[in-house]
Amino acid sequence: MNLEGKFYYKGEVIEGAIEIEDGKIKRIKKSLSGAKRIKGLILPGAIDLHVHFREPGYEEKEDFYTGTLSAAFGGVTFVMDMPNTAPPVKDIASFQDKLRRVAPKANVDFSLYFMLGENAEILKGINPAFKLYMGETTNAEGGEIRSVENAFISVHAELNECIRKDSKDLKDHDVARPESCEVRAVRKLLGRGKYHIAHVSSIDTVDICKAGGFTCEVTPHHLFLHRDMPIGTYGKVNPPLRAKWMAEKLWEELVNGRIDIVASDHAPHTIEEKEQEFSAAPAGIPEVETYVPIFMYLMKIGKISLHRAMEILMQRPAELVGVKKGKIEEGYDADLIAFNLSDIRKIRAKDLHYKCGWTPYEGFNAIFPHTVIVRGETIVDNYELANERTGKFVRVLGNKF
Ligand code: NCD
Ligand code: ZN
């Protein structure tokens, strides 16, 4: 399939044609006869290095089909799924079992993390992507710091020694798992190797990440939500939502280039679970379908440049793990998303594809992709599902970039 339209190519938006062969972009040309015209603005599909699609073990919250379907409708064409499933992905058998279950259900391309453990050197040969939970969080205990050469290690930086578990509301949750706890955790990693710090919730953490030569990500909830919103347990997440001014500072750090990427930390829980009293409700927020559309709206109204939005949502995350995605250039996978930037819609939980059926972004403005293409195959066409289960497992390269 060959396409033509307006797309982002090497730093500018051009009018041209994309020649696709075997799912890859073969050539960029001025025009191509017989190419299919795609309306609006065409961008590379977004890359989300942090999702919890819950399979196996917690399929009542989400499964790989609904998770990757939500990703597709939100313009995310490659996801990396976290290992805090049940059983946890911590050896070859659990990895193969998970891969066997989830691969036939994948609507977008995906990769899988291992828990970081003593067998990391062996596991790295299968897929050099690890998660280090330094302290306890939903479905995970704290693990030991290890360094692994040429592997991508995403770190949940909180320490058990500075966590209190019985928080009673969003403000108290912030106090119970303070910013200083995250800062302390990241300090412990200094000089120990190369790490990627997941979901930073404080600008002090960003400073230490920079000092340590680490890369870091921020989540949509730490940018767009804060602890004083009336959302109760639906805003309970680890690390916690902070004050509004901190969310604004994190936005500045993202736009000015000190935070490397945005990743969703899509972590759905059922309404029933979230309806429990605060201390009993599990931490985590669903995000994967809404964050790119919110960013597209913010880009449209001038809060962030197209260039920077592309770096943080697409190019840089792909580079960090070493996948040939995230750019519309020769040799890259033909993962493409297209937007009509005038089609601003209000986010409604009922329009989303999550199994959990809720979103904290109800009523937020967003611009959803009308077309989503994965390796040349149209998955979403005119906002409707066109093709399912065509996603493939992708082995990452580690942190060679
Ligand atoms: C995540 C989950 O629910 O799996 N929860 C969360 O609050 N972010 C686990 C995690 O990444 O901490
Ligand atoms: Zn985490």
PDB file of C-alpha atoms in Angstrom, residues 11-169:
ATOM      1  CA  GLY A  11      11.666  18.316  10.910  1.00  0.00           C
ATOM      2  CA  GLU A  12       8.937  19.750   8.724  1.00  0.00           C
ATOM      3  CA  VAL A  13       5.471  19.042   7.451  1.00  0.00           C
ATOM      4  CA  ILE A  14       5.588  18.237   3.745  1.00  0.00           C
ATOM      5  CA  GLU A  15       3.119  17.156   1.076  1.00  0.00           C
ATOM      6  CA  GLY A  16       4.274  13.919  -0.494  1.00  0.00           C
ATOM      7  CA  ALA A  17       3.960  10.151  -0.880  1.00  0.00           C
ATOM      8  CA  ILE A  18       5.051   7.240   1.295  1.00  0.00           C
ATOM      9  CA  GLU A  19       6.005   4.045  -0.502  1.00  0.00           C
ATOM     10  CA  ILE A  20       5.455   1.008   1.732  1.00  0.00           C
ATOM     11  CA  GLU A  21       6.870  -2.460   1.155  1.00  0.00           C
ATOM     12  CA  ASP A  22       6.679  -5.428   3.552  1.00  0.00           C
ATOM     13  CA  GLY A  23       5.328  -3.159   6.279  1.00  0.00           C
ATOM     14  CA  LYS A  24       8.262  -0.765   6.048  1.00  0.00           C
ATOM     15  CA  ILE A  25       8.684   2.687   4.604  1.00  0.00           C
ATOM     16  CA  LYS A  26      10.718   2.110   1.469  1.00  0.00           C
ATOM     17  CA  ARG A  27      10.872   5.586   0.003  1.00  0.00           C
ATOM     18  CA  ILE A  28       9.549   9.072   0.523  1.00  0.00           C
ATOM     19  CA  LYS A  29       8.628  10.691  -2.784  1.00  0.00           C
ATOM     20  CA  LYS A  30       6.986  13.820  -4.134  1.00  0.00           C
ATOM     21  CA  SER A  31       4.162  11.719  -5.581  1.00  0.00           C
ATOM     22  CA  LEU A  32       3.292   8.127  -6.463  1.00  0.00           C
ATOM     23  CA  SER A  33       0.620   7.131  -8.936  1.00  0.00           C
ATOM     24  CA  GLY A  34      -2.182   5.090  -7.380  1.00  0.00           C
ATOM     25  CA  ALA A  35      -1.269   6.063  -3.811  1.00  0.00           C
ATOM     26  CA  LYS A  36      -4.132   6.206  -1.329  1.00  0.00           C
ATOM     27  CA  ARG A  37      -4.841   9.738  -0.137  1.00  0.00           C
ATOM     28  CA  ILE A  38      -4.950  10.160   3.661  1.00  0.00           C
ATOM     29  CA  LYS A  39      -6.659  13.304   4.886  1.00  0.00           C
ATOM     30  CA  GLY A  40      -5.337  15.646   7.553  1.00  0.00           C
ATOM     31  CA  LEU A  41      -1.940  15.435   9.240  1.00  0.00           C
ATOM     32  CA  ILE A  42      -0.049  12.111   9.161  1.00  0.00           C
ATOM     33  CA  LEU A  43       2.399  11.388  11.993  1.00  0.00           C
ATOM     34  CA  PRO A  44       4.329   8.289  13.093  1.00  0.00           C
ATOM     35  CA  GLY A  45       2.412   6.109  15.552  1.00  0.00           C
ATOM     36  CA  ALA A  46       3.123   6.888  19.209  1.00  0.00           C
ATOM     37  CA  ILE A  47       5.395   4.637  21.291  1.00  0.00           C
ATOM     38  CA  ASP A  48       4.347   3.885  24.879  1.00  0.00           C
ATOM     39  CA  LEU A  49       7.153   2.350  26.954  1.00  0.00           C
ATOM     40  CA  HIS A  50       4.969   1.789  30.038  1.00  0.00           C
ATOM     41  CA  VAL A  51       1.639  -0.062  30.025  1.00  0.00           C
ATOM     42  CA  HIS A  52       0.021  -2.639  32.301  1.00  0.00           C
ATOM     43  CA  PHE A  53      -2.298  -4.732  30.121  1.00  0.00           C
ATOM     44  CA  ARG A  54      -2.824  -7.173  33.024  1.00  0.00           C
ATOM     45  CA  GLU A  55      -2.579 -10.476  31.191  1.00  0.00           C
ATOM     46  CA  PRO A  56      -2.119 -13.065  32.520  1.00  0.00           C
ATOM     47  CA  GLY A  57      -3.659 -12.920  35.945  1.00  0.00           C
ATOM     48  CA  TYR A  58      -5.786  -9.781  36.154  1.00  0.00           C
ATOM     49  CA  GLU A  59      -7.972  -9.996  33.068  1.00  0.00           C
ATOM     50  CA  GLU A  60     -10.930  -8.538  34.939  1.00  0.00           C
ATOM     51  CA  LYS A  61      -9.109  -5.161  34.801  1.00  0.00           C
ATOM     52  CA  GLU A  62      -7.889  -5.356  31.182  1.00  0.00           C
ATOM     53  CA  ASP A  63      -6.617  -7.980  28.784  1.00  0.00           C
ATOM     54  CA  PHE A  64      -4.207  -7.796  25.900  1.00  0.00           C
ATOM     55  CA  TYR A  65      -6.998  -7.471  23.343  1.00  0.00           C
ATOM     56  CA  THR A  66      -8.774  -4.552  25.047  1.00  0.00           C
ATOM     57  CA  GLY A  67      -5.497  -2.907  26.056  1.00  0.00           C
ATOM     58  CA  THR A  68      -4.037  -2.955  22.553  1.00  0.00           C
ATOM     59  CA  LEU A  69      -7.416  -1.984  21.062  1.00  0.00           C
ATOM     60  CA  SER A  70      -7.480   1.071  23.322  1.00  0.00           C
ATOM     61  CA  ALA A  71      -3.891   1.837  22.324  1.00  0.00           C
ATOM     62  CA  ALA A  72      -4.798   1.678  18.627  1.00  0.00           C
ATOM     63  CA  PHE A  73      -7.777   4.033  19.009  1.00  0.00           C
ATOM     64  CA  GLY A  74      -5.532   6.419  20.929  1.00  0.00           C
ATOM     65  CA  GLY A  75      -2.834   6.509  18.219  1.00  0.00           C
ATOM     66  CA  VAL A  76      -0.334   4.292  20.061  1.00  0.00           C
ATOM     67  CA  THR A  77       1.086   1.661  17.702  1.00  0.00           C
ATOM     68  CA  PHE A  78       3.794   0.130  19.909  1.00  0.00           C
ATOM     69  CA  VAL A  79       3.562  -0.637  23.629  1.00  0.00           C
ATOM     70  CA  MET A  80       5.891  -2.191  26.178  1.00  0.00           C
ATOM     71  CA  ASP A  81       3.989  -4.217  28.753  1.00  0.00           C
ATOM     72  CA  MET A  82       5.130  -4.363  32.369  1.00  0.00           C
ATOM     73  CA  PRO A  83       5.937  -7.662  34.104  1.00  0.00           C
ATOM     74  CA  ASN A  84       3.789  -7.268  37.259  1.00  0.00           C
ATOM     75  CA  THR A  85       1.276  -9.745  35.897  1.00  0.00           C
ATOM     76  CA  ALA A  86       0.444 -13.073  37.602  1.00  0.00           C
ATOM     77  CA  PRO A  87       2.660 -15.009  37.526  1.00  0.00           C
ATOM     78  CA  PRO A  88       5.226 -12.208  37.302  1.00  0.00           C
ATOM     79  CA  VAL A  89       7.461 -12.329  34.225  1.00  0.00           C
ATOM     80  CA  LYS A  90      10.725 -13.280  35.867  1.00  0.00           C
ATOM     81  CA  ASP A  91      12.108 -16.222  33.924  1.00  0.00           C
ATOM     82  CA  ILE A  92      12.018 -17.839  30.497  1.00  0.00           C
ATOM     83  CA  ALA A  93       8.962 -19.989  31.228  1.00  0.00           C
ATOM     84  CA  SER A  94       6.778 -17.108  32.451  1.00  0.00           C
ATOM     85  CA  PHE A  95       7.902 -14.954  29.521  1.00  0.00           C
ATOM     86  CA  GLN A  96       7.073 -17.637  26.965  1.00  0.00           C
ATOM     87  CA  ASP A  97       3.757 -18.377  28.619  1.00  0.00           C
ATOM     88  CA  LYS A  98       2.792 -14.692  28.536  1.00  0.00           C
ATOM     89  CA  LEU A  99       3.942 -14.278  24.939  1.00  0.00           C
ATOM     90  CA  ARG A 100       1.948 -17.328  23.857  1.00  0.00           C
ATOM     91  CA  ARG A 101      -1.205 -15.968  25.485  1.00  0.00           C
ATOM     92  CA  VAL A 102      -0.983 -12.338  24.456  1.00  0.00           C
ATOM     93  CA  ALA A 103       0.479 -12.473  20.918  1.00  0.00           C
ATOM     94  CA  PRO A 104      -2.745 -13.715  19.245  1.00  0.00           C
ATOM     95  CA  LYS A 105      -4.693 -10.874  20.868  1.00  0.00           C
ATOM     96  CA  ALA A 106      -2.406  -7.966  20.001  1.00  0.00           C
ATOM     97  CA  ASN A 107      -3.916  -5.176  17.925  1.00  0.00           C
ATOM     98  CA  VAL A 108      -0.699  -3.146  17.903  1.00  0.00           C
ATOM     99  CA  ASP A 109       2.983  -4.121  18.078  1.00  0.00           C
ATOM    100  CA  PHE A 110       4.349  -4.823  21.536  1.00  0.00           C
ATOM    101  CA  SER A 111       7.300  -5.851  23.621  1.00  0.00           C
ATOM    102  CA  LEU A 112       7.464  -7.371  27.118  1.00  0.00           C
ATOM    103  CA  TYR A 113       9.560  -6.492  30.150  1.00  0.00           C
ATOM    104  CA  PHE A 114      11.179  -8.918  32.576  1.00  0.00           C
ATOM    105  CA  MET A 115      11.399  -8.263  36.298  1.00  0.00           C
ATOM    106  CA  LEU A 116      15.012  -7.366  37.061  1.00  0.00           C
ATOM    107  CA  GLY A 117      16.552 -10.236  39.027  1.00  0.00           C
ATOM    108  CA  GLU A 118      19.670 -12.330  39.413  1.00  0.00           C
ATOM    109  CA  ASN A 119      19.047 -14.102  36.086  1.00  0.00           C
ATOM    110  CA  ALA A 120      19.134 -10.822  34.108  1.00  0.00           C
ATOM    111  CA  GLU A 121      22.230 -11.721  32.095  1.00  0.00           C
ATOM    112  CA  ILE A 122      20.490 -14.824  30.736  1.00  0.00           C
ATOM    113  CA  LEU A 123      17.147 -13.125  30.118  1.00  0.00           C
ATOM    114  CA  LYS A 124      18.776 -10.245  28.326  1.00  0.00           C
ATOM    115  CA  GLY A 125      19.452 -12.600  25.403  1.00  0.00           C
ATOM    116  CA  ILE A 126      15.703 -13.018  24.961  1.00  0.00           C
ATOM    117  CA  ASN A 127      14.678  -9.375  25.333  1.00  0.00           C
ATOM    118  CA  PRO A 128      16.923  -6.796  27.028  1.00  0.00           C
ATOM    119  CA  ALA A 129      14.106  -4.894  28.774  1.00  0.00           C
ATOM    120  CA  PHE A 130      13.728  -4.969  32.555  1.00  0.00           C
ATOM    121  CA  LYS A 131      11.626  -3.377  35.263  1.00  0.00           C
ATOM    122  CA  LEU A 132      13.103  -2.608  38.640  1.00  0.00           C
ATOM    123  CA  TYR A 133      10.577  -2.009  41.410  1.00  0.00           C
ATOM    124  CA  MET A 134      12.669  -0.443  44.172  1.00  0.00           C
ATOM    125  CA  GLY A 135       9.709  -0.381  46.575  1.00  0.00           C
ATOM    126  CA  GLU A 136       6.266  -1.974  46.796  1.00  0.00           C
ATOM    127  CA  THR A 137       3.440  -0.888  44.518  1.00  0.00           C
ATOM    128  CA  THR A 138       0.413  -2.572  42.929  1.00  0.00           C
ATOM    129  CA  ASN A 139       1.235  -6.270  42.392  1.00  0.00           C
ATOM    130  CA  ALA A 140       4.961  -5.784  42.980  1.00  0.00           C
ATOM    131  CA  GLU A 141       7.451  -5.940  45.844  1.00  0.00           C
ATOM    132  CA  GLY A 142      10.686  -4.047  46.110  1.00  0.00           C
ATOM    133  CA  GLY A 143      13.694  -5.659  44.345  1.00  0.00           C
ATOM    134  CA  GLU A 144      17.454  -5.271  44.512  1.00  0.00           C
ATOM    135  CA  ILE A 145      19.436  -2.796  42.452  1.00  0.00           C
ATOM    136  CA  ARG A 146      21.419  -4.489  39.700  1.00  0.00           C
ATOM    137  CA  SER A 147      23.125  -3.173  36.659  1.00  0.00           C
ATOM    138  CA  VAL A 148      22.906  -4.892  33.304  1.00  0.00           C
ATOM    139  CA  GLU A 149      25.013  -3.731  30.384  1.00  0.00           C
ATOM    140  CA  ASN A 150      23.212  -2.872  27.164  1.00  0.00           C
ATOM    141  CA  ALA A 151      19.757  -3.409  28.571  1.00  0.00           C
ATOM    142  CA  PHE A 152      16.902  -0.966  29.026  1.00  0.00           C
ATOM    143  CA  ILE A 153      16.020  -0.835  32.724  1.00  0.00           C
ATOM    144  CA  SER A 154      12.872   1.084  33.654  1.00  0.00           C
ATOM    145  CA  VAL A 155      12.794   1.929  37.360  1.00  0.00           C
ATOM    146  CA  HIS A 156       9.865   2.471  39.712  1.00  0.00           C
ATOM    147  CA  ALA A 157      11.750   4.723  42.135  1.00  0.00           C
ATOM    148  CA  GLU A 158      10.145   4.606  45.582  1.00  0.00           C
ATOM    149  CA  LEU A 159      11.588   2.908  48.691  1.00  0.00           C
ATOM    150  CA  ASN A 160       9.716   0.808  51.236  1.00  0.00           C
ATOM    151  CA  GLU A 161      11.522   2.655  54.054  1.00  0.00           C
ATOM    152  CA  CYS A 162       9.754   5.935  53.171  1.00  0.00           C
ATOM    153  CA  ILE A 163       6.305   4.628  52.207  1.00  0.00           C
ATOM    154  CA  ARG A 164       3.231   4.612  54.488  1.00  0.00           C
ATOM    155  CA  LYS A 165       0.478   2.339  53.169  1.00  0.00           C
ATOM    156  CA  ASP A 166      -2.671   3.580  54.925  1.00  0.00           C
ATOM    157  CA  SER A 167      -3.242   6.880  53.112  1.00  0.00           C
ATOM    158  CA  LYS A 168      -6.801   8.216  53.464  1.00  0.00           C
ATOM    159  CA  ASP A 169      -7.223  10.648  50.562  1.00  0.00           C
TER     160      ASP A 169
END
